[in-house]
Coordinates of C-alpha atoms in Angstrom, one line a residue:
X1 CA 140.8 124.4 66.7
X2 CA 137.8 123.6 64.6
X3 CA 135.1 121.1 65.3
X4 CA 134.8 118.0 63.1
X5 CA 132.2 115.3 62.6
X6 CA 133.2 112.1 64.5
X7 CA 132.6 108.5 63.4
X8 CA 131.7 105.8 66.0
X9 CA 134.8 103.9 67.0
X10 CA 134.7 100.2 67.1
X11 CA 135.4 100.0 70.8
X12 CA 134.1 96.5 71.1
X13 CA 133.2 93.7 68.7
X14 CA 133.4 93.7 64.9
X15 CA 135.8 91.8 62.8
X16 CA 138.5 94.4 63.0
X17 CA 138.1 95.4 66.7
X18 CA 141.6 94.5 67.8
X19 CA 143.3 96.4 65.0
X20 CA 141.0 99.4 65.1
X21 CA 144.0 101.4 65.9
X22 CA 145.2 104.9 65.0
X23 CA 148.8 106.1 64.6
X24 CA 150.4 109.3 65.9
X25 CA 154.0 110.2 65.3
X26 CA 156.5 112.8 64.1
X27 CA 159.5 111.0 62.5
X28 CA 161.1 110.3 65.8
X29 CA 158.4 108.5 67.8
X30 CA 155.2 106.7 66.9
X31 CA 152.4 105.3 69.0
X32 CA 149.3 103.1 68.3
X33 CA 146.1 104.2 70.0
X34 CA 143.0 102.0 70.3
X35 CA 139.4 103.0 70.0
X36 CA 139.1 104.2 73.6
X37 CA 142.3 106.4 73.3
X38 CA 144.5 103.8 75.1
X39 CA 148.1 103.9 74.0
X40 CA 148.8 100.2 73.4
X41 CA 152.1 100.3 71.5
X42 CA 155.0 102.6 71.6
X43 CA 158.7 101.9 71.4
X44 CA 161.1 104.3 73.1
X45 CA 163.3 106.0 72.2
X46 CA 163.1 104.7 68.6
X47 CA 160.8 102.6 66.5
X48 CA 162.9 99.4 66.9
X49 CA 163.8 99.6 70.6
X50 CA 162.0 98.3 73.7
X51 CA 158.2 98.5 73.6
X52 CA 157.6 100.5 76.7
X53 CA 153.9 100.4 75.8
X54 CA 153.2 96.9 74.8
X55 CA 149.6 96.1 75.8
X56 CA 148.9 95.1 72.1
X57 CA 151.0 92.0 72.7
X58 CA 149.4 90.9 76.0
X59 CA 152.1 91.4 78.7
X60 CA 151.9 88.7 81.3
X61 CA 152.0 91.4 84.1
X62 CA 149.7 94.3 84.5
X63 CA 150.5 97.5 82.5
X64 CA 152.0 98.3 79.2
X65 CA 149.5 101.0 78.3
X66 CA 148.5 104.6 78.9
X67 CA 144.8 104.9 79.5
X68 CA 142.4 107.8 80.2
X69 CA 139.8 105.6 81.8
X70 CA 136.3 107.1 81.9
X71 CA 134.1 105.8 84.8
X72 CA 131.0 104.0 83.6
X73 CA 132.2 104.1 80.0
X74 CA 129.5 103.6 77.4
X75 CA 130.7 104.3 73.9
X76 CA 133.5 106.0 71.9
X77 CA 133.9 108.1 68.8
X78 CA 137.2 108.7 67.1
X79 CA 138.6 110.5 64.1
X80 CA 141.7 112.2 62.8
X81 CA 141.6 116.0 62.5
X82 CA 141.4 116.2 58.7
X83 CA 144.7 116.2 56.9
X84 CA 146.8 115.8 60.0
X85 CA 148.3 113.1 62.3
X86 CA 146.4 114.5 65.2
X87 CA 143.9 112.0 66.7
X88 CA 140.7 113.0 68.6
X89 CA 138.7 110.6 70.6
X90 CA 135.4 111.2 72.5
X91 CA 134.4 109.0 75.3
X92 CA 130.8 108.9 76.7
X93 CA 129.7 107.6 80.0
X94 CA 126.2 106.2 80.9
X95 CA 125.1 109.4 82.7
X96 CA 125.5 112.0 80.0
X97 CA 129.2 112.8 80.7
X98 CA 131.7 113.1 77.9
X99 CA 135.3 113.9 77.4
X100 CA 137.6 114.6 74.5
X101 CA 141.1 113.3 74.2
X102 CA 143.5 114.9 71.6
X103 CA 146.7 112.9 71.0
X104 CA 149.7 114.0 68.9
X105 CA 153.5 114.1 68.6
X106 CA 154.8 117.6 67.8
X107 CA 156.2 118.2 64.4
X108 CA 156.8 121.6 62.8
X109 CA 159.6 124.0 61.7
X110 CA 161.3 126.1 64.3
X111 CA 164.6 128.0 64.1
X112 CA 165.3 126.8 60.6
X113 CA 164.9 123.1 61.3
X114 CA 162.2 120.5 62.2
X115 CA 161.2 120.2 65.8
X116 CA 160.1 116.5 66.2
X117 CA 161.3 115.3 69.7
X118 CA 160.6 111.9 71.2
X119 CA 157.5 113.3 72.9
X120 CA 153.8 112.4 73.1
X121 CA 151.3 115.1 74.1
X122 CA 147.7 114.5 75.3
X123 CA 145.0 117.0 76.1
X124 CA 141.9 115.8 77.9
X125 CA 138.9 118.1 78.3
X126 CA 135.3 117.7 79.6
X127 CA 132.5 118.1 77.0
X128 CA 129.4 117.5 79.1
X129 CA 128.1 116.2 82.4
X130 CA 130.3 115.4 85.3
X131 CA 132.8 112.9 84.0
X132 CA 135.3 111.1 86.3
X133 CA 138.5 109.7 85.0
X134 CA 141.6 107.8 86.0
X135 CA 145.0 108.3 84.4
X136 CA 146.8 105.0 84.1
X137 CA 150.3 105.5 82.8
X138 CA 151.9 102.1 83.1
X139 CA 155.0 101.6 80.9
X140 CA 157.0 98.4 81.2
X141 CA 160.6 97.5 80.6
X142 CA 162.4 94.8 78.7
X143 CA 159.4 93.9 76.5
X144 CA 157.0 93.6 79.4
X145 CA 159.3 91.9 81.9
X146 CA 159.3 94.5 84.7
X147 CA 157.9 97.8 85.8
X148 CA 160.3 100.8 85.6
X149 CA 161.7 102.6 88.6
X150 CA 160.1 106.1 89.0
X151 CA 160.7 109.3 90.9
X152 CA 158.4 112.3 91.1
X153 CA 158.5 116.0 91.7
X154 CA 155.7 118.6 92.3
X155 CA 154.6 118.5 88.6
X156 CA 156.4 115.6 87.0
X157 CA 157.1 111.9 87.2
X158 CA 160.3 110.3 85.8
X159 CA 160.2 106.8 84.3
X160 CA 163.5 104.9 84.1
X161 CA 162.8 102.8 81.0
X162 CA 165.1 100.2 79.4
X163 CA 166.8 102.5 77.0
X164 CA 165.8 106.0 78.0
X165 CA 164.5 108.1 80.9
X166 CA 161.2 109.8 80.1
X167 CA 159.5 112.6 82.0
X168 CA 155.8 113.2 82.3
X169 CA 154.9 116.8 83.0
X170 CA 151.2 117.6 83.8
X171 CA 148.9 120.0 85.4
X172 CA 147.2 117.1 87.1
X173 CA 148.5 116.4 90.7
X174 CA 151.2 113.7 90.5
X175 CA 149.7 111.5 93.2
X176 CA 146.5 111.1 91.2
X177 CA 148.6 109.8 88.3
X178 CA 151.0 107.7 90.3
X179 CA 148.2 105.9 92.2
X180 CA 145.7 105.8 89.3
X181 CA 143.1 107.5 91.5
X182 CA 139.7 108.6 90.1
X183 CA 138.9 112.4 89.9
X184 CA 136.4 114.6 88.5
X185 CA 137.4 116.3 85.2
X186 CA 136.1 119.8 85.5
X187 CA 138.7 121.5 83.3
X188 CA 141.2 120.6 80.6
X189 CA 144.1 118.4 81.7
X190 CA 147.4 118.3 79.8
X191 CA 150.1 115.6 79.7
X192 CA 153.5 115.8 78.1
X193 CA 155.6 112.6 78.0
X194 CA 159.0 113.5 76.7
X195 CA 162.7 113.8 77.3
X196 CA 163.9 114.1 80.9
X197 CA 164.1 117.8 80.8
X198 CA 162.3 120.7 82.4
X199 CA 159.6 122.2 80.2
X200 CA 160.2 125.9 79.7
X201 CA 156.4 126.4 79.5
X202 CA 153.5 125.1 81.5
X203 CA 152.0 122.0 79.9
X204 CA 148.8 123.8 78.9
X205 CA 150.7 126.5 77.1
X206 CA 153.2 124.0 75.6
X207 CA 150.4 121.9 74.2
X208 CA 148.4 124.9 72.9
X209 CA 151.4 126.1 70.9
X210 CA 152.7 122.8 69.6
X211 CA 149.2 121.5 68.7
X212 CA 148.5 124.5 66.6
X213 CA 151.9 124.4 64.9
X214 CA 151.6 120.6 64.3
X215 CA 148.2 121.0 62.7
X216 CA 149.6 123.7 60.5
X217 CA 152.6 121.6 59.5
X218 CA 150.6 118.6 58.4
X219 CA 148.0 120.7 56.5
X220 CA 150.8 122.4 54.7
X221 CA 152.5 119.1 53.8
X222 CA 149.2 117.7 52.5
X223 CA 148.5 120.9 50.5
X224 CA 151.4 120.1 48.2
X225 CA 150.5 116.5 47.5
X226 CA 149.5 115.7 43.9
X227 CA 146.5 113.6 44.9
X228 CA 144.0 111.8 42.5
X229 CA 140.5 113.3 42.0
X230 CA 138.8 110.3 43.6
X231 CA 139.4 108.7 47.0
X232 CA 141.3 111.8 48.2
X233 CA 140.7 111.1 52.0
X234 CA 142.0 107.6 51.7
X235 CA 145.1 108.6 49.8
X236 CA 145.9 111.4 52.2
X237 CA 145.6 109.2 55.2
X238 CA 147.8 106.6 53.6
X239 CA 150.4 109.2 52.7
X240 CA 150.5 110.7 56.2
X241 CA 150.9 107.2 57.7
X242 CA 153.7 106.3 55.3
X243 CA 155.4 109.5 56.4
X244 CA 155.1 108.5 60.0
X245 CA 157.0 105.3 59.2
X246 CA 160.2 107.1 58.3
X247 CA 162.8 107.5 61.0
X248 CA 163.9 110.9 60.1
X249 CA 167.3 111.0 61.9
X250 CA 168.7 108.5 59.4
X251 CA 166.1 108.3 56.6
X252 CA 165.2 104.6 57.2
X253 CA 161.7 103.6 56.5
X254 CA 160.3 100.7 58.6
X255 CA 158.0 98.1 57.1
X256 CA 155.6 98.5 60.0
X257 CA 155.6 99.8 63.5
X258 CA 154.9 96.5 65.3
X259 CA 156.3 93.1 65.8
X260 CA 154.7 89.7 65.9
X261 CA 151.1 90.3 65.0
X262 CA 150.5 86.9 63.2
X263 CA 149.8 86.7 59.5
X264 CA 147.0 84.3 60.4
X265 CA 145.6 82.9 63.7
X266 CA 147.9 80.7 65.6
X267 CA 150.2 80.3 62.6
X268 CA 153.5 81.3 64.3
X269 CA 154.0 83.5 61.3
X270 CA 155.0 86.3 63.7
X271 CA 157.8 88.5 62.6
X272 CA 159.4 91.8 63.7
X273 CA 158.8 94.4 61.0
X274 CA 160.3 97.4 62.8
X275 CA 163.3 97.5 60.4
X276 CA 164.1 98.9 57.0
X277 CA 163.7 96.4 54.1
X278 CA 165.3 98.1 51.1
X279 CA 162.5 96.7 48.9
X280 CA 159.6 97.8 51.1
X281 CA 161.2 101.2 51.6
X282 CA 161.6 101.6 47.9
X283 CA 158.0 100.9 47.3
X284 CA 157.1 103.6 49.9
X285 CA 159.5 106.1 48.2
X286 CA 158.0 105.5 44.8
X287 CA 154.4 105.9 46.1
X288 CA 155.2 109.2 47.8
X289 CA 157.1 110.3 44.7
X290 CA 154.0 109.9 42.7
X291 CA 152.3 112.2 45.1
X292 CA 155.1 114.7 44.8
X293 CA 156.4 114.1 48.4
X294 CA 160.0 113.8 47.2
X295 CA 161.8 114.7 50.5
X296 CA 161.2 111.1 51.7
X297 CA 163.2 109.8 48.7
X298 CA 166.1 112.2 49.4
X299 CA 166.3 111.1 53.0
X300 CA 166.0 107.5 52.1
X301 CA 168.8 107.6 49.5
X302 CA 171.0 109.3 52.1
X303 CA 170.2 106.3 54.4
X304 CA 171.1 103.8 51.7
X305 CA 174.4 105.5 50.8
X306 CA 175.4 105.7 54.4
X307 CA 174.5 102.0 54.7
X308 CA 176.6 100.7 51.9
X309 CA 179.4 103.2 51.9
X310 CA 182.0 100.8 53.3
X311 CA 180.7 97.5 51.8
X312 CA 182.8 97.7 48.6
X313 CA 181.7 94.9 46.2
X314 CA 180.0 92.8 48.9
X315 CA 176.5 91.5 48.5
X316 CA 173.9 93.7 50.2
X317 CA 171.4 92.3 52.6
X318 CA 167.7 92.8 52.3
X319 CA 167.0 94.4 55.7
X320 CA 168.8 96.7 58.2
X321 CA 168.3 98.5 61.4
X322 CA 167.2 102.1 61.4
X323 CA 170.6 103.0 62.8
X324 CA 172.4 101.1 59.9
X325 CA 172.7 97.8 61.9
X326 CA 173.5 94.9 59.6
X327 CA 172.8 92.1 62.0
X328 CA 169.3 91.8 63.5
X329 CA 169.5 88.7 65.6
X330 CA 166.1 87.1 66.2
X331 CA 165.1 86.1 69.7
X332 CA 161.8 85.2 71.4
X333 CA 160.4 87.3 74.2
X334 CA 158.8 85.4 77.1
X335 CA 157.1 88.2 79.0
X336 CA 154.6 89.0 76.2
X337 CA 152.0 86.4 75.5
X338 CA 151.4 87.8 72.0
X339 CA 148.6 89.4 70.0
X340 CA 145.4 87.9 71.4
X341 CA 147.7 85.5 73.2
X342 CA 149.1 84.1 70.0
X343 CA 152.8 83.9 70.4
X344 CA 155.7 83.8 69.9
X345 CA 156.7 87.4 70.2
X346 CA 160.0 87.9 68.2
X347 CA 162.5 90.7 68.4
X348 CA 164.9 91.0 65.6
X349 CA 164.5 89.3 62.2
X350 CA 166.7 86.6 60.7
X351 CA 165.9 87.8 57.2
X352 CA 169.1 89.8 57.5
X353 CA 170.9 86.5 56.9
X354 CA 169.2 85.9 53.6
X355 CA 170.1 86.7 50.0
X356 CA 167.3 88.6 48.3
X357 CA 168.5 89.8 44.9
X358 CA 165.8 92.2 44.0
X359 CA 167.3 94.7 46.5
X360 CA 169.6 96.1 43.8
X361 CA 166.8 97.0 41.5
X362 CA 164.8 98.4 44.4
X363 CA 167.5 100.9 45.3
X364 CA 168.0 102.0 41.7
X365 CA 164.3 102.4 41.0
X366 CA 163.8 104.4 44.2
X367 CA 166.7 106.6 43.3
X368 CA 166.1 107.2 39.6
X369 CA 163.9 110.3 40.0
X370 CA 166.8 112.1 41.6
X371 CA 168.3 112.4 38.1
X372 CA 165.2 113.6 36.3
X373 CA 163.1 115.7 38.7
X374 CA 164.0 119.4 38.2
X375 CA 162.1 120.4 41.3
X376 CA 164.7 118.8 43.6
X377 CA 167.2 121.1 45.3
X378 CA 170.0 118.6 45.0
X379 CA 169.7 116.4 41.9
X380 CA 171.6 113.3 41.0
X381 CA 175.0 114.0 39.3
X382 CA 177.8 111.9 37.9
X383 CA 179.2 111.2 41.3
X384 CA 175.8 109.9 42.5
X385 CA 175.5 107.8 39.3
X386 CA 178.9 106.2 39.9
X387 CA 177.7 105.1 43.3
X388 CA 174.5 103.8 41.7
X389 CA 176.5 101.8 39.2
X390 CA 177.8 99.7 42.0
X391 CA 174.2 98.5 42.5
X392 CA 174.1 97.7 38.8
X393 CA 177.2 95.6 38.9
X394 CA 175.9 93.7 41.9
X395 CA 172.6 93.2 40.0
X396 CA 174.4 91.7 37.0
X397 CA 176.4 89.4 39.3
X398 CA 173.5 88.2 41.4
X399 CA 170.6 88.3 38.9
X400 CA 170.7 84.6 38.1
X401 CA 171.8 83.3 41.5
X402 CA 169.4 81.4 43.7
X403 CA 167.8 83.5 46.5
X404 CA 165.1 83.5 49.1
X405 CA 163.0 85.8 47.0
X406 CA 160.9 88.7 48.1
X407 CA 158.6 86.4 50.2
X408 CA 161.7 85.4 52.2
X409 CA 161.4 81.6 52.1
X410 CA 163.4 80.2 54.9
X411 CA 163.6 76.7 53.6
X412 CA 164.3 76.9 49.9
X413 CA 166.2 79.0 47.3
X414 CA 165.6 79.4 43.6
X415 CA 166.4 81.9 40.8
X416 CA 163.2 83.8 41.3
X417 CA 161.8 85.6 38.3
X418 CA 160.9 88.8 40.2
X419 CA 164.4 89.0 41.6
X420 CA 166.0 88.6 38.2
X421 CA 163.6 91.1 36.6
X422 CA 164.4 93.7 39.3
X423 CA 168.1 93.2 38.5
X424 CA 167.2 93.8 34.8
X425 CA 165.4 97.0 36.0
X426 CA 168.5 98.2 37.7
X427 CA 170.5 97.9 34.4
X428 CA 167.7 99.4 32.4
X429 CA 167.3 102.5 34.6
X430 CA 171.1 103.0 34.8
X431 CA 171.1 103.2 31.0
X432 CA 168.4 105.9 31.0
X433 CA 170.2 107.8 33.8
X434 CA 173.5 107.6 31.9
X435 CA 171.7 109.0 28.8
X436 CA 170.3 111.9 30.8
X437 CA 173.8 112.7 32.1
X438 CA 175.3 112.5 28.6
X439 CA 177.4 109.5 29.5
X440 CA 177.0 107.8 26.1
X441 CA 179.5 105.0 26.7
X442 CA 178.0 104.0 30.0
X443 CA 174.5 104.2 28.5
X444 CA 175.4 101.7 25.8
X445 CA 177.0 99.4 28.3
X446 CA 174.0 99.3 30.6
X447 CA 171.6 99.1 27.6
X448 CA 173.4 96.1 26.2
X449 CA 173.6 94.3 29.5
X450 CA 169.9 94.9 30.1
X451 CA 168.9 93.5 26.7
X452 CA 171.0 90.4 27.2
X453 CA 169.7 89.8 30.7
X454 CA 166.1 90.3 29.5
X455 CA 166.5 87.6 26.9
X456 CA 167.9 85.1 29.4
X457 CA 165.1 85.8 31.9
X458 CA 162.4 85.3 29.3
X459 CA 164.0 82.1 28.1
X460 CA 164.1 80.6 31.5
X461 CA 161.0 82.1 33.3
X462 CA 158.4 81.6 30.5
X463 CA 156.6 78.3 30.8
X464 CA 155.4 77.4 27.4
X465 CA 153.4 74.4 28.6
X466 CA 151.5 76.4 31.2
X467 CA 151.2 79.4 29.0
X468 CA 152.4 81.9 31.7
X469 CA 155.5 83.1 33.4
X470 CA 156.6 81.1 36.4
X471 CA 157.8 82.2 39.8
X472 CA 161.3 80.9 39.1
X473 CA 163.6 79.7 36.4
X474 CA 162.3 76.5 34.8
X475 CA 159.4 76.5 37.3
X476 CA 155.7 75.9 37.1
X477 CA 154.3 77.8 40.1
X478 CA 152.8 81.2 40.2
X479 CA 153.4 84.0 42.7
X480 CA 151.8 87.5 42.8
X481 CA 155.1 89.3 42.2
X482 CA 154.7 88.5 38.5
X483 CA 152.0 91.0 38.4
X484 CA 154.7 93.7 38.6
X485 CA 156.5 92.8 35.4
X486 CA 154.6 95.5 33.5
X487 CA 154.9 98.1 36.3
X488 CA 158.7 97.9 36.2
X489 CA 158.8 97.9 32.4
X490 CA 160.0 94.4 31.9
X491 CA 156.9 93.7 29.7
X492 CA 154.3 95.9 28.1
X493 CA 150.9 95.6 29.6
X494 CA 149.6 94.7 26.2
X495 CA 152.0 91.8 25.8
X496 CA 149.9 88.6 25.5
X497 CA 152.3 86.8 27.8
X498 CA 151.7 89.4 30.6
X499 CA 147.9 89.2 30.0
X500 CA 148.0 85.4 30.2
X501 CA 150.1 85.6 33.4
X502 CA 147.6 88.0 35.1
X503 CA 144.7 85.8 34.2
X504 CA 146.4 82.7 35.5
X505 CA 147.2 84.4 38.7
X506 CA 143.6 85.6 39.2
X507 CA 142.4 82.0 38.7
X508 CA 145.0 80.3 40.9
X509 CA 145.8 82.8 43.6
X510 CA 142.6 84.7 43.9
X511 CA 140.0 84.1 46.6
X512 CA 137.0 86.2 45.8
X513 CA 138.1 89.8 45.9
X514 CA 141.5 89.0 47.6
X515 CA 144.8 87.8 46.3
X516 CA 147.3 85.4 48.0
X517 CA 151.1 85.8 47.5
X518 CA 151.3 82.1 46.6
X519 CA 149.4 79.0 47.6
X520 CA 152.1 76.4 47.7
X521 CA 153.0 75.2 51.2
X522 CA 156.1 77.0 52.7
X523 CA 158.0 76.5 55.9
X524 CA 154.8 77.0 58.0
X525 CA 152.3 75.2 55.8
X526 CA 149.7 76.6 53.4
X527 CA 149.0 80.3 53.6
X528 CA 145.6 81.2 55.2
X529 CA 145.3 84.9 54.6
X530 CA 145.5 87.2 51.5
X531 CA 148.3 89.7 51.3
X532 CA 146.9 93.2 50.8
X533 CA 149.6 94.6 48.5
X534 CA 149.1 91.6 46.2
X535 CA 145.4 92.4 45.9
X536 CA 146.3 95.9 45.0
X537 CA 148.9 94.7 42.5
X538 CA 146.2 92.6 40.9
X539 CA 143.9 95.6 40.8
X540 CA 146.6 97.6 39.0
X541 CA 147.3 94.8 36.6
X542 CA 143.6 94.4 35.7
X543 CA 143.4 98.1 35.0
X544 CA 146.6 97.9 32.9
X545 CA 145.1 95.1 30.7
X546 CA 141.8 97.0 30.2
X547 CA 139.6 95.4 32.8
X548 CA 139.0 98.7 34.7
X549 CA 135.4 97.9 35.9
X550 CA 136.6 94.7 37.7
X551 CA 139.6 96.6 39.0
X552 CA 137.4 99.4 40.4
X553 CA 135.0 96.9 42.1
X554 CA 137.9 95.1 43.8
X555 CA 139.4 98.5 44.9
X556 CA 136.1 99.6 46.4
X557 CA 135.9 96.3 48.3
X558 CA 139.4 96.9 49.7
X559 CA 138.4 100.4 50.8
X560 CA 135.4 98.9 52.6
X561 CA 137.9 96.8 54.6
X562 CA 140.0 99.7 55.9
X563 CA 139.9 100.0 59.7
X564 CA 137.7 102.8 61.1
X565 CA 140.6 105.3 60.8
X566 CA 141.4 104.3 57.2
X567 CA 144.4 102.1 57.9
X568 CA 145.5 98.6 56.9
X569 CA 147.6 95.8 58.3
X570 CA 149.5 93.3 56.2
X571 CA 146.8 90.6 55.6
X572 CA 143.1 90.0 55.4
X573 CA 141.2 86.8 56.1
X574 CA 139.1 86.4 52.9
X575 CA 136.2 84.6 54.7
X576 CA 135.7 87.2 57.5
X577 CA 137.5 90.4 56.3
X578 CA 139.5 90.3 59.5
X579 CA 142.9 92.1 59.7
X580 CA 146.0 90.2 60.4
X581 CA 149.7 90.9 60.3
X582 CA 151.8 93.8 61.4
X583 CA 150.3 97.3 61.6
X584 CA 150.2 99.8 59.9
X585 CA 151.7 98.0 57.0
X586 CA 153.6 100.3 54.6
X587 CA 153.2 97.8 51.7
X588 CA 149.4 97.8 52.0
X589 CA 149.2 101.6 52.1
X590 CA 151.5 101.9 49.1
X591 CA 149.2 99.6 47.2
X592 CA 146.2 101.7 48.1
X593 CA 147.9 104.9 46.9
X594 CA 149.1 103.4 43.6
X595 CA 145.8 101.7 42.8
X596 CA 143.9 104.9 43.5
X597 CA 146.3 106.9 41.2
X598 CA 145.8 104.4 38.4
X599 CA 142.0 104.1 38.7
X600 CA 140.9 107.6 39.5
X601 CA 139.3 109.8 36.9
X602 CA 141.6 112.6 35.9
X603 CA 141.0 116.1 37.4
X604 CA 140.5 117.6 33.9
X605 CA 137.9 115.0 33.1
X606 CA 136.0 115.4 36.4
X607 CA 135.7 119.1 36.6

């Protein structure tokens, strides 16, 4: 494995210190790792189950992490191996000693299918001096409420967690791990935490083989991305991270890997994002489609079809569990004090109870490429179109019904402009798909319905007195989702009404280089932090209306706010640049990719 140049990790201090996290994963498991290579968040055996490693949310009892603690620690450096999801961390002590920790979750093709078990592998090797370490593997159960029962053998330790039994296999003596005893690291140490099965190889041989294969897989995946000329490193990192947020067994894409990181300090805006919002997932699919990574779309569409197969003509909720759960009952967890002690910690999300009518357009837009992309092995056909038409009929029925909107207001409902426009988008795209399939009668039907709905939306959502579109029918307020009216094709970017709306949003919702979703008080008071994807939407809208220089300047500022490993959470505090909200946020990374694609110089112009 090659050497790479390392960047200093923000082990302490700095505005982003607490979310200076990296992500490893493989489509079955994902873990967040801090600047000192401490696993501080990992849910087992799935993204949305018990957080066995929960130190990120301050358990009230000791544990919830997996640390390789270097005695007399001085500083850390950390970086991904380029174009992979393999994380390398170097720790230095005060006496010239240094170690390297390599963390990954295996993913590669074997025997005609993907090998991506619920398994985390770690290799720790000495680099210089005489380093001494302690291995502190301390999972907890029931969201931090208790320690698991354990048993051990000559080379392994079994952990009876809440939902699964995991086995650690290592070439380090088990008593050293069980008791957290310090020892001199004079050779490489290997750790495999996975299913409760006997490894058929020694841990060193297993890690050597799976690491090389995993590196090869990710580099092959990246090689086929259609990336922009500029900002390639940032786009690649965002794309890999989006890939890690898809639960491959079903195709569900989670909004983020965490729960209850507050949107702003002590705001109680603490939500569980470990579920699949049809809207958020559709944004992820569209971003990866633009890069040519269409397999995510195919898997997601399979998830959606499985999800709604038995729902007939019933309304579709906005969010579901990754195993197709319709009900995500929200509770508060008492054993975790919360991120930086800022509770509550919530498990489940009551947004499943809401009506959010943009979901129908989200599903159709995410699926449309199936019918046009000739690279796909299985393209959309008339049977698939018939299933998609159900989304269109629901869109027509619900377009002008009050809903909670994409911002999920818990205390009010309106006919939101964005929801209605997305329902229009469903009808519009179905007309195009029907034309592609040669279904002329269905194409005319959907075209006529789209035209009629468009006229009604414009009549009710355009505020003549204010001179811009409003957030809801007959409304006066602005919200950042109106920036998408050109992106979805509802308006041309050159339309004076769109330009006026973009300029009004910049004046009212902008705070320096950052954009708020809305500024009107909601159920929790006035918003305090900017919403990253809204900033990226504004950047794209500026570019679309011809203000590219301003757009590029804002984009460069957002890149300067990435954490040390190139990742983003949901929100940024405009005054400090501090990250808030769940992490890593797929919305934010989608915005980065799409803005980069729009702003970058073309390859043919740059070479």
